[in-house]
Amino acid sequence: MRHTPSPRRLGGVDILLLLSLVVIGTLLYFTQVERFSTSDYHGDEGPWLLASDYYFTRYALDRDWSAETWQANRYGPWSGQSPTIGKYLIGLALWIGAPSPRDTTPQPPYNYGESFEWNLTNGTVPPLPSLIVGRRLIAFTALLAAMALYGLGRHLIGSPLVAWLAALLFLLDPLVMFAGQRLLVDMPALLFSLLALLAGHRAIFGANRRVRWAYGVMTGLLVALAVGSKMNALLGVAVWGAWLLTVRTVPRRSLLAPLFCAMAVGTSLFFLTNPMLLHDPIHGPATLIAHGRAVADYEVPQDFRLETWRKRLDNLVITGLVETGAIYRLAEPTSWPCGRVGGCLPKPYIIGRPFPDGWLAQRPWFDAWLAAAGLLMVALAAVNPRATAATRRGALWLLCWALIVAGGILLTVPFAWERWYLPMEPVWALMQAVAISTPFVLIDRLWQMRVPTKNAT
């Protein structure tokens, strides 16, 4: 791992690489939002659509912030007792782009025990035009998340090609494609988390006090948007906190201002965007956490016995990396029975075609070893005394990112809830990009040692 200075402004190479990501992301995501079949529709999309339309209308249009509306369990896991920002975004997209008024009456829950056709006939599936509008928003957030990951790669690793490779691997990840092609709130939460880390980096290394204050405010806004979309976005907040604690080249006193701005702005926005918290500011956050815990326990009860930790570690690798690996697509996801590790993950499509079922099915651990190699390269760079300070800091921050997110997932994720592994996918993509680029860096160094320079001659 060799760090090259990251620019304060985008250069021509950065713009070209970002444009290529836009083209690739458009082909991978925006061309798939109209798919509507058994393997393409997720049962949670209907409740997300209805709850988003209902709560956006109450909050932004009707300005109904009453306790009766927001403390009622109208939509179960999607009620006002859950994070609201993601619902507001989807509701705004529906309000702007939906072709006709939506039916906001409670929809019967999707019956996972029956076929898609049965659910379609019995009214548990929303109308396709409204679904497409929401899916386009989610696809757009997936594309922005890849671009944000490119920016983080430029700051932490430095090389534009390695950062671009990580963003590309992220876009090709089946779990990312699953969350980015369907009307689910997980992708907006991940986008805001990545943007918060990107702004937080600038808040630490701003050119002057005014810049650090501005980026501190921006970090707080993005943290509130992330946590206000999904509670597991708190992992991103913890990562930025670790970065603040480990930085050595910036005086501690200069970090207090952006930290204060981020905390003040983030906390204020988090409370103002959820009327349930305004009615109960003391116990409201605990209600959010308890609501999320109840949903998780409904899926798979939390179990912290010693014999379950191996299962948790297996899930972190298998569900988060191997069977949703960032490079090669492995087996047919829809063959998994519901309740098994990995849940029921619909099969991802690329430009209208499903991934081949047997593609590298005999080498399921290739992605895992590749990520492990990248993790080893990053760890060596973090302790290499001959590496530059920027290289060691970037490697250390990558390690902090990986350890905090992995630890948080191991402690909180239900076994069969695959979408909670999504915060780990940017880390896997960065590690694999480092592993792929390392041989080329070594070859380049050997070539420079072999070919004499003009000064030497």
Short mmCIF file of C-alpha atoms in Angstrom, two decimals:
data_model
loop_
_atom_site.label_atom_id
_atom_site.label_comp_id
_atom_site.label_asym_id
_atom_site.label_seq_id
_atom_site.Cartn_x
_atom_site.Cartn_y
_atom_site.Cartn_z
CA MET A 1 0.00 0.00 0.00
CA ARG A 2 1.57 3.26 -1.13
CA HIS A 3 -0.15 6.56 -0.44
CA THR A 4 -0.10 9.34 -3.00
CA PRO A 5 -1.22 12.82 -1.93
CA SER A 6 -4.96 13.33 -2.36
CA PRO A 7 -5.92 16.58 -4.08
CA ARG A 8 -8.04 19.30 -2.54
CA ARG A 9 -9.79 19.64 -5.89
CA LEU A 10 -10.76 17.08 -8.47
CA GLY A 11 -8.36 16.74 -11.37
CA GLY A 12 -8.98 15.55 -14.90
CA VAL A 13 -8.26 11.92 -14.00
CA ASP A 14 -10.70 12.05 -11.09
CA ILE A 15 -13.45 13.49 -13.27
CA LEU A 16 -12.95 10.82 -15.95
CA LEU A 17 -13.00 8.02 -13.38
CA LEU A 18 -16.12 9.40 -11.71
CA LEU A 19 -17.85 9.70 -15.08
CA SER A 20 -17.04 6.06 -15.77
CA LEU A 21 -18.63 5.14 -12.43
CA VAL A 22 -21.74 7.08 -13.44
CA VAL A 23 -21.99 5.11 -16.69
CA ILE A 24 -21.40 1.75 -15.00
CA GLY A 25 -23.78 2.54 -12.15
CA THR A 26 -26.50 3.61 -14.56
CA LEU A 27 -26.22 0.34 -16.48
CA LEU A 28 -26.18 -1.75 -13.32
CA TYR A 29 -28.92 -0.02 -11.36
CA PHE A 30 -31.22 2.28 -13.30
CA THR A 31 -31.88 -0.34 -15.97
CA GLN A 32 -33.15 -2.78 -13.33
CA VAL A 33 -35.72 -0.74 -11.42
CA GLU A 34 -38.63 -1.93 -13.58
CA ARG A 35 -38.02 -5.64 -12.96
CA PHE A 36 -41.10 -7.05 -11.26
CA SER A 37 -41.12 -10.79 -10.61
CA THR A 38 -40.56 -13.35 -7.89
CA SER A 39 -36.78 -12.93 -7.83
CA ASP A 40 -36.87 -9.12 -8.13
CA TYR A 41 -39.47 -7.98 -5.60
CA HIS A 42 -38.80 -7.89 -1.87
CA GLY A 43 -41.73 -8.12 0.49
CA ASP A 44 -40.53 -5.12 2.52
CA GLU A 45 -40.83 -2.76 -0.45
CA GLY A 46 -44.60 -2.40 -0.12
CA PRO A 47 -44.59 -1.36 3.56
CA TRP A 48 -41.69 1.02 2.93
CA LEU A 49 -43.62 2.69 0.11
CA LEU A 50 -46.84 3.10 2.09
CA ALA A 51 -45.18 4.15 5.35
CA SER A 52 -42.91 6.62 3.54
CA ASP A 53 -45.83 8.25 1.75
CA TYR A 54 -47.88 8.41 4.96
CA TYR A 55 -45.23 9.91 7.24
CA PHE A 56 -43.85 12.33 4.64
CA THR A 57 -47.37 13.62 4.07
CA ARG A 58 -47.98 14.01 7.81
CA TYR A 59 -44.62 15.64 8.56
CA ALA A 60 -43.98 17.90 5.54
CA LEU A 61 -47.37 18.55 3.94
CA ASP A 62 -49.95 18.35 6.73
CA ARG A 63 -47.49 19.36 9.49
CA ASP A 64 -49.17 16.90 11.78
CA TRP A 65 -46.60 16.34 14.51
CA SER A 66 -49.05 15.10 17.12
CA ALA A 67 -48.19 12.34 19.54
CA GLU A 68 -51.21 10.33 18.35
CA THR A 69 -49.72 10.11 14.85
CA TRP A 70 -46.08 9.48 15.68
CA GLN A 71 -46.33 7.28 18.75
CA ALA A 72 -48.91 4.95 17.22
CA ASN A 73 -47.72 1.63 15.84
CA ARG A 74 -49.51 2.14 12.51
CA TYR A 75 -47.08 0.30 10.25
CA GLY A 76 -45.34 -2.02 12.70
CA PRO A 77 -41.58 -2.01 12.03
CA TRP A 78 -42.10 0.94 9.66
CA SER A 79 -44.02 3.12 12.15
CA GLY A 80 -43.09 6.55 13.48
CA GLN A 81 -41.14 4.82 16.25
CA SER A 82 -38.47 3.87 13.70
CA PRO A 83 -35.96 6.27 12.03
CA THR A 84 -37.72 8.69 9.68
CA ILE A 85 -35.23 10.31 7.26
CA GLY A 86 -35.25 7.44 4.79
CA LYS A 87 -39.04 7.46 4.76
CA TYR A 88 -39.05 11.21 4.08
CA LEU A 89 -36.74 10.78 1.09
CA ILE A 90 -38.89 8.04 -0.42
CA GLY A 91 -42.05 10.01 0.33
CA LEU A 92 -40.60 13.11 -1.34
CA ALA A 93 -39.72 11.08 -4.44
CA LEU A 94 -43.26 9.69 -4.55
CA TRP A 95 -44.77 13.14 -4.10
CA ILE A 96 -42.68 14.53 -6.97
CA GLY A 97 -42.67 11.66 -9.44
CA ALA A 98 -45.52 9.24 -8.74
CA PRO A 99 -48.00 9.19 -11.65
CA SER A 100 -51.13 8.94 -9.48
CA PRO A 101 -52.20 9.31 -5.82
CA ARG A 102 -51.14 6.43 -3.60
CA ASP A 103 -53.42 4.41 -1.38
CA THR A 104 -52.23 5.12 2.15
CA THR A 105 -54.45 2.59 3.90
CA PRO A 106 -52.48 -0.12 5.76
CA GLN A 107 -51.46 -2.80 3.30
CA PRO A 108 -51.64 -6.49 4.21
CA PRO A 109 -48.15 -7.78 4.98
CA TYR A 110 -46.31 -9.67 2.29
CA ASN A 111 -46.77 -13.41 2.78
CA TYR A 112 -43.33 -14.97 2.37
CA GLY A 113 -44.87 -18.42 2.53
CA GLU A 114 -46.78 -17.86 -0.71
CA SER A 115 -45.65 -17.16 -4.25
CA PHE A 116 -45.16 -13.70 -5.72
CA GLU A 117 -48.20 -14.27 -7.95
CA TRP A 118 -50.35 -15.09 -4.90
CA ASN A 119 -49.23 -11.90 -3.16
CA LEU A 120 -49.83 -9.87 -6.31
CA THR A 121 -53.38 -11.24 -6.56
CA ASN A 122 -54.15 -10.65 -2.88
CA GLY A 123 -53.05 -7.02 -2.83
CA THR A 124 -49.87 -7.22 -0.77
CA VAL A 125 -47.74 -5.80 -3.62
CA PRO A 126 -47.90 -2.04 -4.40
CA PRO A 127 -48.55 -0.69 -7.92
CA LEU A 128 -45.51 -0.88 -10.17
CA PRO A 129 -45.43 2.82 -11.28
CA SER A 130 -45.08 4.07 -7.70
CA LEU A 131 -42.58 1.31 -6.93
CA ILE A 132 -40.40 2.37 -9.88
CA VAL A 133 -40.28 5.98 -8.65
CA GLY A 134 -38.99 4.89 -5.26
CA ARG A 135 -36.54 2.42 -6.76
CA ARG A 136 -35.02 5.15 -8.94
CA LEU A 137 -34.28 7.19 -5.85
CA ILE A 138 -32.57 4.22 -4.20
CA ALA A 139 -30.56 3.50 -7.36
CA PHE A 140 -29.40 7.12 -7.36
CA THR A 141 -28.24 6.82 -3.74
CA ALA A 142 -26.28 3.67 -4.64
CA LEU A 143 -24.48 5.55 -7.41
CA LEU A 144 -23.70 8.44 -5.06
CA ALA A 145 -22.44 5.97 -2.44
CA ALA A 146 -19.93 4.57 -4.94
CA MET A 147 -18.72 8.10 -5.72
CA ALA A 148 -18.41 8.86 -2.00
CA LEU A 149 -16.38 5.68 -1.57
CA TYR A 150 -14.11 6.88 -4.38
CA GLY A 151 -13.54 10.09 -2.44
CA LEU A 152 -12.72 8.19 0.74
CA GLY A 153 -10.34 5.96 -1.17
CA ARG A 154 -8.56 9.02 -2.55
CA HIS A 155 -8.11 10.42 0.95
CA LEU A 156 -7.17 7.18 2.74
CA ILE A 157 -5.20 5.38 0.01
CA GLY A 158 -4.37 8.20 -2.38
CA SER A 159 -4.21 6.38 -5.70
CA PRO A 160 -7.10 7.32 -8.01
CA LEU A 161 -7.01 3.92 -9.72
CA VAL A 162 -7.22 2.00 -6.43
CA ALA A 163 -10.06 4.24 -5.26
CA TRP A 164 -11.85 3.70 -8.57
CA LEU A 165 -11.36 -0.06 -8.33
CA ALA A 166 -12.85 -0.08 -4.82
CA ALA A 167 -15.87 1.90 -6.03
CA LEU A 168 -16.29 -0.48 -8.96
CA LEU A 169 -16.13 -3.54 -6.69
CA PHE A 170 -18.69 -1.88 -4.47
CA LEU A 171 -21.08 -1.38 -7.39
CA LEU A 172 -20.64 -5.01 -8.47
CA ASP A 173 -21.36 -6.41 -5.01
CA PRO A 174 -24.59 -8.46 -5.08
CA LEU A 175 -25.64 -7.30 -1.62
CA VAL A 176 -25.14 -3.69 -2.73
CA MET A 177 -27.03 -4.44 -5.94
CA PHE A 178 -29.81 -6.06 -3.94
CA ALA A 179 -30.20 -3.02 -1.69
CA GLY A 180 -29.63 -0.52 -4.50
CA GLN A 181 -32.17 -1.96 -6.94
CA ARG A 182 -35.10 -2.17 -4.50
CA LEU A 183 -37.22 0.20 -2.47
CA LEU A 184 -35.37 -0.27 0.83
CA VAL A 185 -33.92 2.36 3.13
CA ASP A 186 -30.56 0.66 3.72
CA MET A 187 -28.77 2.29 0.79
CA PRO A 188 -29.62 5.92 1.74
CA ALA A 189 -28.34 5.21 5.26
CA LEU A 190 -25.07 3.85 3.86
CA LEU A 191 -24.74 6.84 1.51
CA PHE A 192 -25.10 9.35 4.34
CA SER A 193 -22.61 7.38 6.45
CA LEU A 194 -19.98 7.49 3.69
CA LEU A 195 -20.62 11.18 3.06
CA ALA A 196 -20.33 11.85 6.81
CA LEU A 197 -16.92 10.15 6.88
CA LEU A 198 -15.86 12.13 3.81
CA ALA A 199 -16.93 15.43 5.36
CA GLY A 200 -15.43 14.38 8.69
CA HIS A 201 -12.07 13.85 7.02
CA ARG A 202 -12.17 17.41 5.67
CA ALA A 203 -13.25 18.68 9.09
CA ILE A 204 -10.03 17.26 10.53
CA PHE A 205 -7.67 18.44 7.79
CA GLY A 206 -9.34 21.70 6.78
CA ALA A 207 -7.02 24.46 5.61
CA ASN A 208 -8.17 26.89 8.30
CA ARG A 209 -10.57 27.26 11.20
CA ARG A 210 -13.46 28.45 9.04
CA VAL A 211 -13.18 25.42 6.76
CA ARG A 212 -13.05 23.04 9.72
CA TRP A 213 -16.15 24.65 11.24
CA ALA A 214 -18.02 24.40 7.93
CA TYR A 215 -17.15 20.75 7.46
CA GLY A 216 -17.97 20.08 11.10
CA VAL A 217 -21.49 21.41 10.51
CA MET A 218 -21.74 19.32 7.34
CA THR A 219 -20.58 16.23 9.21
CA GLY A 220 -23.24 16.73 11.85
CA LEU A 221 -25.95 17.12 9.22
CA LEU A 222 -24.87 13.95 7.44
CA VAL A 223 -24.57 11.97 10.68
CA ALA A 224 -28.13 12.97 11.59
CA LEU A 225 -29.35 11.95 8.13
CA ALA A 226 -27.53 8.62 8.39
CA VAL A 227 -28.69 7.67 11.88
CA GLY A 228 -32.12 9.12 11.10
CA SER A 229 -32.38 6.63 8.23
CA LYS A 230 -31.16 3.49 10.01
CA MET A 231 -29.75 3.02 13.48
CA ASN A 232 -26.80 0.87 12.38
CA ALA A 233 -25.38 4.04 10.79
CA LEU A 234 -24.07 4.74 14.29
CA LEU A 235 -21.13 2.56 13.25
CA GLY A 236 -20.03 5.33 10.89
CA VAL A 237 -20.18 7.84 13.74
CA ALA A 238 -17.95 5.55 15.81
CA VAL A 239 -15.46 5.33 12.92
CA TRP A 240 -15.14 9.11 12.73
CA GLY A 241 -14.68 9.24 16.51
CA ALA A 242 -11.80 6.78 16.21
CA TRP A 243 -10.25 8.93 13.49
CA LEU A 244 -10.40 11.96 15.79
CA LEU A 245 -8.71 10.04 18.59
CA THR A 246 -5.89 8.63 16.44
CA VAL A 247 -4.91 11.73 14.45
CA ARG A 248 -1.47 13.03 15.44
CA THR A 249 -0.64 15.72 12.88
CA VAL A 250 -3.43 18.11 13.90
CA PRO A 251 -3.55 19.88 17.30
CA ARG A 252 -6.26 18.52 19.56
CA ARG A 253 -7.61 21.98 20.29
CA SER A 254 -8.33 22.64 16.62
CA LEU A 255 -10.51 19.51 16.51
CA LEU A 256 -12.85 20.70 19.26
CA ALA A 257 -14.68 23.17 17.01
CA PRO A 258 -15.67 20.70 14.26
CA LEU A 259 -16.52 18.09 16.91
CA PHE A 260 -18.77 20.55 18.75
CA CYS A 261 -20.45 21.64 15.50
CA ALA A 262 -21.06 18.06 14.44
CA MET A 263 -22.55 17.06 17.80
CA ALA A 264 -24.76 20.14 18.13
CA VAL A 265 -26.07 20.17 14.57
CA GLY A 266 -26.43 16.40 14.33
CA THR A 267 -28.33 16.04 17.60
CA SER A 268 -30.64 18.95 16.80
CA LEU A 269 -31.51 17.69 13.33
CA PHE A 270 -31.98 14.13 14.60
CA PHE A 271 -34.62 15.29 17.09
CA LEU A 272 -36.31 17.84 14.83
CA THR A 273 -36.92 15.32 12.06
CA ASN A 274 -38.69 12.80 14.29
CA PRO A 275 -41.71 14.19 16.18
CA MET A 276 -41.78 11.05 18.32
CA LEU A 277 -38.52 12.21 19.88
CA LEU A 278 -39.86 15.74 20.38
CA HIS A 279 -42.78 14.40 22.42
CA ASP A 280 -40.46 12.28 24.56
CA PRO A 281 -36.90 13.66 24.32
CA ILE A 282 -35.69 11.76 27.38
CA HIS A 283 -36.90 8.26 26.57
CA GLY A 284 -37.36 8.71 22.81
CA PRO A 285 -33.89 7.48 21.75
CA ALA A 286 -34.31 4.42 23.97
CA THR A 287 -37.67 3.80 22.28
CA LEU A 288 -35.97 3.86 18.87
CA ILE A 289 -33.38 1.35 20.01
CA ALA A 290 -35.97 -0.86 21.69
CA HIS A 291 -38.13 -0.76 18.56
CA GLY A 292 -35.20 -1.86 16.41
CA ARG A 293 -34.31 -4.58 18.92
CA ALA A 294 -37.88 -5.86 18.87
CA VAL A 295 -37.80 -6.10 15.08
CA ALA A 296 -34.48 -7.95 15.24
CA ASP A 297 -35.75 -10.34 17.89
CA TYR A 298 -38.82 -10.99 15.77
CA GLU A 299 -36.55 -12.10 12.93
CA VAL A 300 -33.99 -14.09 14.91
CA PRO A 301 -33.56 -13.74 18.70
CA GLN A 302 -30.21 -12.37 19.81
CA ASP A 303 -28.07 -15.09 21.32
CA PHE A 304 -24.74 -14.26 22.95
CA ARG A 305 -23.79 -17.73 24.13
CA LEU A 306 -20.22 -18.78 23.45
CA GLU A 307 -21.14 -21.40 20.85
CA THR A 308 -22.93 -18.80 18.73
CA TRP A 309 -19.87 -16.61 18.21
CA ARG A 310 -18.48 -18.92 15.56
CA LYS A 311 -21.76 -18.57 13.70
CA ARG A 312 -21.48 -14.81 13.97
CA LEU A 313 -17.95 -14.87 12.56
CA ASP A 314 -19.05 -17.19 9.77
CA ASN A 315 -21.90 -14.83 8.94
CA LEU A 316 -19.59 -11.84 8.83
CA VAL A 317 -17.44 -13.56 6.22
CA ILE A 318 -19.95 -15.73 4.36
CA THR A 319 -22.96 -13.44 4.18
CA GLY A 320 -21.00 -10.21 4.10
CA LEU A 321 -18.23 -11.24 1.73
CA VAL A 322 -18.16 -14.66 0.12
CA GLU A 323 -21.73 -15.22 -1.00
CA THR A 324 -22.04 -11.49 -1.65
CA GLY A 325 -18.41 -11.02 -2.68
CA ALA A 326 -17.16 -7.85 -4.28
CA ILE A 327 -15.52 -9.46 -7.34
CA TYR A 328 -17.01 -12.80 -8.35
CA ARG A 329 -20.62 -13.83 -8.02
CA LEU A 330 -20.93 -17.29 -6.58
CA ALA A 331 -23.97 -19.51 -6.13
CA GLU A 332 -27.67 -18.94 -6.78
CA PRO A 333 -28.92 -16.85 -3.81
CA THR A 334 -32.60 -17.69 -4.29
CA SER A 335 -31.83 -21.36 -3.56
CA TRP A 336 -31.29 -20.52 0.10
CA PRO A 337 -34.24 -21.42 2.30
CA CYS A 338 -35.67 -18.60 4.41
CA GLY A 339 -34.11 -18.58 7.86
CA ARG A 340 -30.77 -20.02 6.77
CA VAL A 341 -27.65 -17.90 7.10
CA GLY A 342 -28.03 -15.17 4.52
CA GLY A 343 -31.81 -15.12 4.52
CA CYS A 344 -33.67 -14.99 1.20
CA LEU A 345 -31.60 -12.73 -1.01
CA PRO A 346 -33.06 -12.19 -4.49
CA LYS A 347 -30.72 -12.86 -7.34
CA PRO A 348 -28.90 -9.76 -8.67
CA TYR A 349 -29.03 -8.86 -12.33
CA ILE A 350 -26.42 -7.12 -14.47
CA ILE A 351 -27.71 -5.33 -17.56
CA GLY A 352 -30.81 -7.50 -17.68
CA ARG A 353 -29.06 -10.85 -17.24
CA PRO A 354 -28.73 -12.87 -14.03
CA PHE A 355 -25.30 -13.84 -12.81
CA PRO A 356 -24.34 -17.40 -13.89
CA ASP A 357 -25.20 -19.91 -11.19
CA GLY A 358 -21.96 -21.85 -11.42
CA TRP A 359 -19.56 -18.95 -11.96
CA LEU A 360 -16.58 -19.82 -9.74
CA ALA A 361 -18.90 -21.84 -7.49
CA GLN A 362 -15.98 -24.20 -6.74
CA ARG A 363 -13.85 -21.34 -5.37
CA PRO A 364 -16.13 -19.78 -2.75
CA TRP A 365 -13.30 -18.52 -0.56
CA PHE A 366 -11.43 -16.61 -3.26
CA ASP A 367 -12.97 -13.30 -2.21
CA ALA A 368 -12.28 -14.02 1.46
CA TRP A 369 -8.59 -14.69 0.87
CA LEU A 370 -8.35 -11.62 -1.34
CA ALA A 371 -9.85 -9.41 1.35
CA ALA A 372 -7.59 -11.03 3.97
CA ALA A 373 -4.57 -10.25 1.79
CA GLY A 374 -5.70 -6.64 1.52
CA LEU A 375 -6.20 -6.47 5.28
CA LEU A 376 -2.67 -7.80 5.78
CA MET A 377 -1.23 -5.23 3.36
CA VAL A 378 -3.02 -2.43 5.18
CA ALA A 379 -1.83 -3.68 8.58
CA LEU A 380 1.78 -3.84 7.37
CA ALA A 381 1.53 -0.33 5.96
CA ALA A 382 0.20 0.95 9.30
CA VAL A 383 3.33 -0.23 11.16
CA ASN A 384 5.93 0.27 8.43
CA PRO A 385 8.48 2.76 9.82
CA ARG A 386 9.70 3.65 6.33
CA ALA A 387 6.23 4.55 5.08
CA THR A 388 5.14 8.17 4.95
CA ALA A 389 2.98 9.62 7.69
CA ALA A 390 0.06 9.87 5.26
CA THR A 391 0.40 6.19 4.36
CA ARG A 392 0.49 5.05 7.98
CA ARG A 393 -2.45 7.27 8.92
CA GLY A 394 -4.56 6.10 5.98
CA ALA A 395 -3.79 2.46 6.76
CA LEU A 396 -4.55 2.95 10.46
CA TRP A 397 -7.86 4.61 9.67
CA LEU A 398 -8.79 1.79 7.30
CA LEU A 399 -8.08 -0.71 10.08
CA CYS A 400 -10.19 1.31 12.53
CA TRP A 401 -13.01 1.37 10.01
CA ALA A 402 -12.86 -2.40 9.48
CA LEU A 403 -12.62 -3.30 13.17
CA ILE A 404 -15.38 -0.97 14.36
CA VAL A 405 -17.88 -1.97 11.68
CA ALA A 406 -17.08 -5.68 12.02
CA GLY A 407 -17.35 -5.49 15.81
CA GLY A 408 -20.64 -3.62 15.65
CA ILE A 409 -22.09 -6.14 13.23
CA LEU A 410 -20.96 -9.09 15.35
CA LEU A 411 -22.66 -7.61 18.40
CA THR A 412 -25.92 -6.46 16.87
CA VAL A 413 -26.86 -8.23 13.64
CA PRO A 414 -29.49 -10.98 13.57
CA PHE A 415 -28.18 -14.15 11.96
CA ALA A 416 -30.53 -14.17 8.97
CA TRP A 417 -30.81 -10.43 8.34
CA GLU A 418 -28.46 -9.96 5.41
CA ARG A 419 -29.02 -6.21 4.93
CA TRP A 420 -27.36 -5.38 8.23
CA TYR A 421 -24.08 -6.51 6.69
CA LEU A 422 -24.23 -3.67 4.16
CA PRO A 423 -21.96 -1.27 6.16
CA MET A 424 -19.16 -3.83 5.79
CA GLU A 425 -19.24 -3.85 1.99
CA PRO A 426 -17.29 -0.57 1.45
CA VAL A 427 -14.55 -1.90 3.74
CA TRP A 428 -14.37 -5.22 1.85
CA ALA A 429 -14.19 -3.33 -1.45
CA LEU A 430 -11.32 -1.13 -0.24
CA MET A 431 -9.38 -4.10 1.14
CA GLN A 432 -9.79 -6.10 -2.05
CA ALA A 433 -8.75 -3.11 -4.16
CA VAL A 434 -5.57 -2.81 -2.08
CA ALA A 435 -4.85 -6.53 -2.54
CA ILE A 436 -5.35 -6.35 -6.31
CA SER A 437 -3.18 -3.25 -6.68
CA THR A 438 -0.29 -4.46 -4.49
CA PRO A 439 1.38 -6.70 -7.14
CA PHE A 440 1.30 -3.84 -9.64
CA VAL A 441 2.86 -1.49 -7.09
CA LEU A 442 5.66 -4.00 -6.42
CA ILE A 443 6.28 -4.46 -10.15
CA ASP A 444 6.44 -0.69 -10.58
CA ARG A 445 8.99 -0.39 -7.78
CA LEU A 446 11.15 -3.17 -9.23
CA TRP A 447 11.03 -1.51 -12.63
CA GLN A 448 12.08 1.83 -11.16
CA MET A 449 15.01 0.11 -9.41
CA ARG A 450 16.07 -1.57 -12.65
CA VAL A 451 15.73 1.37 -15.05
CA PRO A 452 18.28 4.10 -14.26
CA THR A 453 17.02 7.65 -13.99
CA LYS A 454 18.42 10.58 -15.94
CA ASN A 455 20.19 11.92 -12.86
CA ALA A 456 21.88 8.58 -12.30
CA THR A 457 23.19 8.55 -15.85
#
